[in-house]
């Protein structure tokens, strides 16, 4: 055998192994680049009003060029302003709508002396807005008050939902401590002046700042934007404004009574569900996040190191989970 051929045969296996290792590393790098979410520029957020059932409803909208719509439903004591950081992170990929409920934010606020505020009423106006905008299907992001508003919408229109995104939004008693359950029951059943005064005190400046926004971030208050409570408090200046929220506190116990209906919806329809829950929330505790898995066992659950206002603390992390979840859902749908 020729010496050069013999030499080649002796070193060939080592060359092959080196080549294979190099090839695998290169393929891994390329694959990571292919499947990594591409960076996209956000769409400009616009600020609009629509007349719904004779009332002005304010909403933020972005990403109208996209087919998939995500509706962001806010909690107490906030408005669509709470999603000001999340909207740009999503609007490069999705059509995003964030309304202010009737009685909140820039939306109309009829006097609670003439208009009784309930979660049925709030859901009616959000539904009316989406109908006005001709939104036929949507994914729904629910947080705090957004859960009772959102589930009412789903019960009324069970086939409109593409996906459910839950962020500290209760649908199970497990998510409320016994003391919290007792609070909501008392708010509903006790009509005394003392009880109303207690509920009214929760809408004060001190309560909004320290018992809401800063409660869960005592050791890192610098991450909570003071614009949050400044904005909210600007809409809680009058007794009438504050009594709107008191009436919603009084109605909240009816949500607990409706939990079985919401759970039945989840069991029957098995909506694709993403749960991104701030585990440091003492009001809507993490057990409430895990409870969803009883009825939607295929839900994707993430417990974040954050509190009740997770979208204020970790908007980028929340957005990443949403994008990855929606990408996986789109891929699954194309494979059907």
Short mmCIF file of N, CA and C in Angstrom, two decimals, residues 245-328:
data_model
loop_
_atom_site.label_atom_id
_atom_site.label_comp_id
_atom_site.label_asym_id
_atom_site.label_seq_id
_atom_site.Cartn_x
_atom_site.Cartn_y
_atom_site.Cartn_z
N UNK A 245 -65.71 52.35 42.38
CA UNK A 245 -64.88 51.21 42.78
C UNK A 245 -65.46 50.50 44.00
N UNK A 246 -66.08 51.24 44.90
CA UNK A 246 -66.74 50.63 46.06
C UNK A 246 -67.85 49.70 45.60
N UNK A 247 -68.62 50.13 44.62
CA UNK A 247 -69.70 49.27 44.11
C UNK A 247 -69.15 47.99 43.48
N UNK A 248 -67.99 48.09 42.85
CA UNK A 248 -67.38 46.88 42.27
C UNK A 248 -66.85 45.97 43.37
N UNK A 249 -66.31 46.53 44.45
CA UNK A 249 -65.93 45.70 45.61
C UNK A 249 -67.16 44.96 46.12
N UNK A 250 -68.28 45.65 46.20
CA UNK A 250 -69.50 45.05 46.73
C UNK A 250 -70.03 43.94 45.82
N UNK A 251 -69.77 44.06 44.53
CA UNK A 251 -70.23 43.05 43.58
C UNK A 251 -69.29 41.87 43.46
N UNK A 252 -68.06 42.01 43.96
CA UNK A 252 -67.02 41.01 43.68
C UNK A 252 -67.38 39.61 44.20
N UNK A 253 -68.10 39.54 45.29
CA UNK A 253 -68.43 38.22 45.85
C UNK A 253 -69.24 37.38 44.86
N UNK A 254 -70.00 38.02 43.98
CA UNK A 254 -70.76 37.29 42.97
C UNK A 254 -69.84 36.54 42.01
N UNK A 255 -68.61 37.03 41.87
CA UNK A 255 -67.64 36.30 41.04
C UNK A 255 -67.31 34.96 41.67
N UNK A 256 -67.12 34.94 42.98
CA UNK A 256 -66.80 33.69 43.67
C UNK A 256 -67.93 32.67 43.47
N UNK A 257 -69.16 33.16 43.49
CA UNK A 257 -70.31 32.28 43.27
C UNK A 257 -70.36 31.76 41.84
N UNK A 258 -69.77 32.53 40.92
CA UNK A 258 -69.76 32.13 39.50
C UNK A 258 -68.57 31.27 39.12
N UNK A 259 -67.61 31.10 40.02
CA UNK A 259 -66.43 30.30 39.68
C UNK A 259 -66.77 28.95 39.06
N UNK A 260 -67.74 28.21 39.59
CA UNK A 260 -68.05 26.91 38.97
C UNK A 260 -68.44 27.02 37.49
N UNK A 261 -69.11 28.11 37.11
CA UNK A 261 -69.48 28.31 35.70
C UNK A 261 -68.24 28.53 34.86
N UNK A 262 -67.31 29.31 35.38
CA UNK A 262 -66.08 29.58 34.63
C UNK A 262 -65.25 28.30 34.47
N UNK A 263 -65.21 27.52 35.54
CA UNK A 263 -64.45 26.27 35.50
C UNK A 263 -65.08 25.28 34.53
N UNK A 264 -66.40 25.28 34.46
CA UNK A 264 -67.10 24.40 33.51
C UNK A 264 -66.76 24.81 32.08
N UNK A 265 -66.65 26.12 31.84
CA UNK A 265 -66.26 26.60 30.51
C UNK A 265 -64.88 26.06 30.16
N UNK A 266 -63.94 26.16 31.09
CA UNK A 266 -62.59 25.70 30.83
C UNK A 266 -62.56 24.20 30.54
N UNK A 267 -63.29 23.43 31.33
CA UNK A 267 -63.31 21.97 31.13
C UNK A 267 -63.90 21.60 29.77
N UNK A 268 -64.95 22.30 29.39
CA UNK A 268 -65.63 21.96 28.13
C UNK A 268 -64.82 22.39 26.91
N UNK A 269 -64.29 23.59 26.93
CA UNK A 269 -63.67 24.15 25.73
C UNK A 269 -62.16 23.95 25.66
N UNK A 270 -61.52 23.67 26.79
CA UNK A 270 -60.07 23.43 26.81
C UNK A 270 -59.30 24.46 25.98
N UNK A 271 -59.48 25.75 26.29
CA UNK A 271 -58.76 26.77 25.51
C UNK A 271 -57.25 26.68 25.74
N UNK A 272 -56.46 26.93 24.71
CA UNK A 272 -55.01 27.05 24.93
C UNK A 272 -54.78 28.12 25.99
N UNK A 273 -54.06 27.76 27.05
CA UNK A 273 -53.96 28.65 28.20
C UNK A 273 -52.51 28.82 28.65
N UNK A 274 -52.13 30.08 28.82
CA UNK A 274 -50.83 30.44 29.39
C UNK A 274 -51.10 31.14 30.71
N UNK A 275 -50.40 30.70 31.77
CA UNK A 275 -50.54 31.32 33.08
C UNK A 275 -49.18 31.88 33.49
N UNK A 276 -49.11 33.21 33.63
CA UNK A 276 -47.89 33.88 34.10
C UNK A 276 -48.28 34.63 35.37
N UNK A 277 -47.97 34.06 36.50
CA UNK A 277 -48.53 34.50 37.78
C UNK A 277 -47.43 34.97 38.73
N UNK A 278 -47.60 36.16 39.28
CA UNK A 278 -46.66 36.65 40.28
C UNK A 278 -46.85 35.91 41.58
N UNK A 279 -45.88 35.10 41.95
CA UNK A 279 -46.02 34.22 43.11
C UNK A 279 -45.92 34.95 44.45
N UNK A 280 -45.52 36.24 44.42
CA UNK A 280 -45.39 36.99 45.66
C UNK A 280 -46.66 37.78 46.00
N UNK A 281 -47.71 37.51 45.28
CA UNK A 281 -48.99 38.21 45.49
C UNK A 281 -49.71 37.60 46.69
N UNK A 282 -49.90 38.37 47.79
CA UNK A 282 -50.59 37.83 48.96
C UNK A 282 -52.10 37.91 48.85
N UNK A 283 -52.60 38.63 47.85
CA UNK A 283 -54.04 38.78 47.66
C UNK A 283 -54.60 37.66 46.80
N UNK A 284 -54.01 37.48 45.62
CA UNK A 284 -54.38 36.39 44.72
C UNK A 284 -53.19 35.43 44.71
N UNK A 285 -53.25 34.46 45.59
CA UNK A 285 -52.08 33.63 45.88
C UNK A 285 -51.81 32.60 44.77
N UNK A 286 -50.58 32.07 44.79
CA UNK A 286 -50.13 31.20 43.71
C UNK A 286 -50.94 29.92 43.57
N UNK A 287 -51.59 29.49 44.65
CA UNK A 287 -52.44 28.30 44.55
C UNK A 287 -53.55 28.49 43.53
N UNK A 288 -53.95 29.74 43.32
CA UNK A 288 -54.97 30.03 42.32
C UNK A 288 -54.48 29.78 40.91
N UNK A 289 -53.18 29.98 40.68
CA UNK A 289 -52.60 29.69 39.37
C UNK A 289 -52.58 28.19 39.11
N UNK A 290 -52.13 27.44 40.11
CA UNK A 290 -52.03 25.99 39.97
C UNK A 290 -53.40 25.34 39.82
N UNK A 291 -54.43 25.97 40.40
CA UNK A 291 -55.77 25.39 40.35
C UNK A 291 -56.31 25.30 38.93
N UNK A 292 -55.86 26.18 38.03
CA UNK A 292 -56.31 26.12 36.64
C UNK A 292 -55.99 24.76 36.00
N UNK A 293 -54.92 24.12 36.47
CA UNK A 293 -54.48 22.87 35.86
C UNK A 293 -55.47 21.73 36.11
N UNK A 294 -56.37 21.92 37.08
CA UNK A 294 -57.40 20.90 37.31
C UNK A 294 -58.33 20.79 36.11
N UNK A 295 -58.62 21.91 35.48
CA UNK A 295 -59.59 21.93 34.38
C UNK A 295 -58.95 22.08 33.01
N UNK A 296 -57.76 22.69 32.95
CA UNK A 296 -57.01 22.77 31.68
C UNK A 296 -55.61 22.20 31.95
N UNK A 297 -55.50 20.88 32.04
CA UNK A 297 -54.23 20.25 32.43
C UNK A 297 -53.09 20.53 31.47
N UNK A 298 -53.39 20.91 30.24
CA UNK A 298 -52.33 21.20 29.28
C UNK A 298 -51.90 22.66 29.29
N UNK A 299 -52.42 23.42 30.24
CA UNK A 299 -52.03 24.83 30.34
C UNK A 299 -50.54 24.95 30.64
N UNK A 300 -49.95 26.03 30.14
CA UNK A 300 -48.54 26.32 30.40
C UNK A 300 -48.46 27.26 31.60
N UNK A 301 -47.80 26.83 32.67
CA UNK A 301 -47.78 27.60 33.92
C UNK A 301 -46.38 28.08 34.25
N UNK A 302 -46.28 29.37 34.55
CA UNK A 302 -45.02 29.96 35.00
C UNK A 302 -45.30 30.81 36.22
N UNK A 303 -44.64 30.51 37.34
CA UNK A 303 -44.73 31.32 38.54
C UNK A 303 -43.53 32.26 38.57
N UNK A 304 -43.78 33.55 38.49
CA UNK A 304 -42.72 34.54 38.39
C UNK A 304 -42.39 35.13 39.76
N UNK A 305 -41.16 35.57 39.90
CA UNK A 305 -40.72 36.21 41.14
C UNK A 305 -41.19 37.67 41.13
N UNK A 306 -42.50 37.84 41.30
CA UNK A 306 -43.12 39.16 41.23
C UNK A 306 -44.42 39.12 42.01
N UNK A 307 -45.10 40.27 42.07
CA UNK A 307 -46.31 40.36 42.86
C UNK A 307 -47.56 40.52 42.01
N UNK A 308 -48.56 41.19 42.59
CA UNK A 308 -49.85 41.33 41.94
C UNK A 308 -49.75 42.08 40.62
N UNK A 309 -48.87 43.08 40.57
CA UNK A 309 -48.70 43.89 39.37
C UNK A 309 -47.49 43.39 38.57
N UNK A 310 -47.51 42.13 38.22
CA UNK A 310 -46.41 41.51 37.48
C UNK A 310 -46.11 42.25 36.18
N UNK A 311 -47.13 42.72 35.50
CA UNK A 311 -46.90 43.39 34.22
C UNK A 311 -46.19 44.73 34.41
N UNK A 312 -46.23 45.29 35.63
CA UNK A 312 -45.46 46.49 35.94
C UNK A 312 -44.02 46.13 36.30
N UNK A 313 -43.84 44.98 36.96
CA UNK A 313 -42.52 44.56 37.40
C UNK A 313 -41.69 43.92 36.30
N UNK A 314 -42.34 43.07 35.51
CA UNK A 314 -41.59 42.24 34.55
C UNK A 314 -42.28 42.21 33.18
N UNK A 315 -42.49 43.36 32.55
CA UNK A 315 -43.19 43.35 31.26
C UNK A 315 -42.46 42.59 30.16
N UNK A 316 -41.12 42.67 30.16
CA UNK A 316 -40.36 41.97 29.11
C UNK A 316 -40.47 40.47 29.28
N UNK A 317 -40.36 40.00 30.52
CA UNK A 317 -40.48 38.56 30.77
C UNK A 317 -41.87 38.05 30.40
N UNK A 318 -42.88 38.81 30.76
CA UNK A 318 -44.25 38.43 30.40
C UNK A 318 -44.41 38.37 28.88
N UNK A 319 -43.87 39.38 28.19
CA UNK A 319 -43.97 39.42 26.73
C UNK A 319 -43.28 38.22 26.09
N UNK A 320 -42.12 37.83 26.62
CA UNK A 320 -41.40 36.67 26.07
C UNK A 320 -42.24 35.40 26.20
N UNK A 321 -42.86 35.22 27.35
CA UNK A 321 -43.70 34.04 27.54
C UNK A 321 -44.88 34.06 26.56
N UNK A 322 -45.46 35.24 26.36
CA UNK A 322 -46.60 35.33 25.45
C UNK A 322 -46.18 35.01 24.02
N UNK A 323 -45.07 35.60 23.57
CA UNK A 323 -44.61 35.37 22.19
C UNK A 323 -44.28 33.90 21.97
N UNK A 324 -43.55 33.29 22.90
CA UNK A 324 -43.21 31.87 22.75
C UNK A 324 -44.46 31.00 22.75
N UNK A 325 -45.40 31.31 23.63
CA UNK A 325 -46.64 30.56 23.71
C UNK A 325 -47.45 30.69 22.41
N UNK A 326 -47.57 31.90 21.92
CA UNK A 326 -48.34 32.14 20.69
C UNK A 326 -47.65 31.51 19.48
N UNK A 327 -46.32 31.52 19.47
CA UNK A 327 -45.58 30.87 18.37
C UNK A 327 -45.83 29.37 18.36
N UNK A 328 -45.77 28.75 19.54
CA UNK A 328 -46.01 27.31 19.64
C UNK A 328 -47.45 26.97 19.24
#
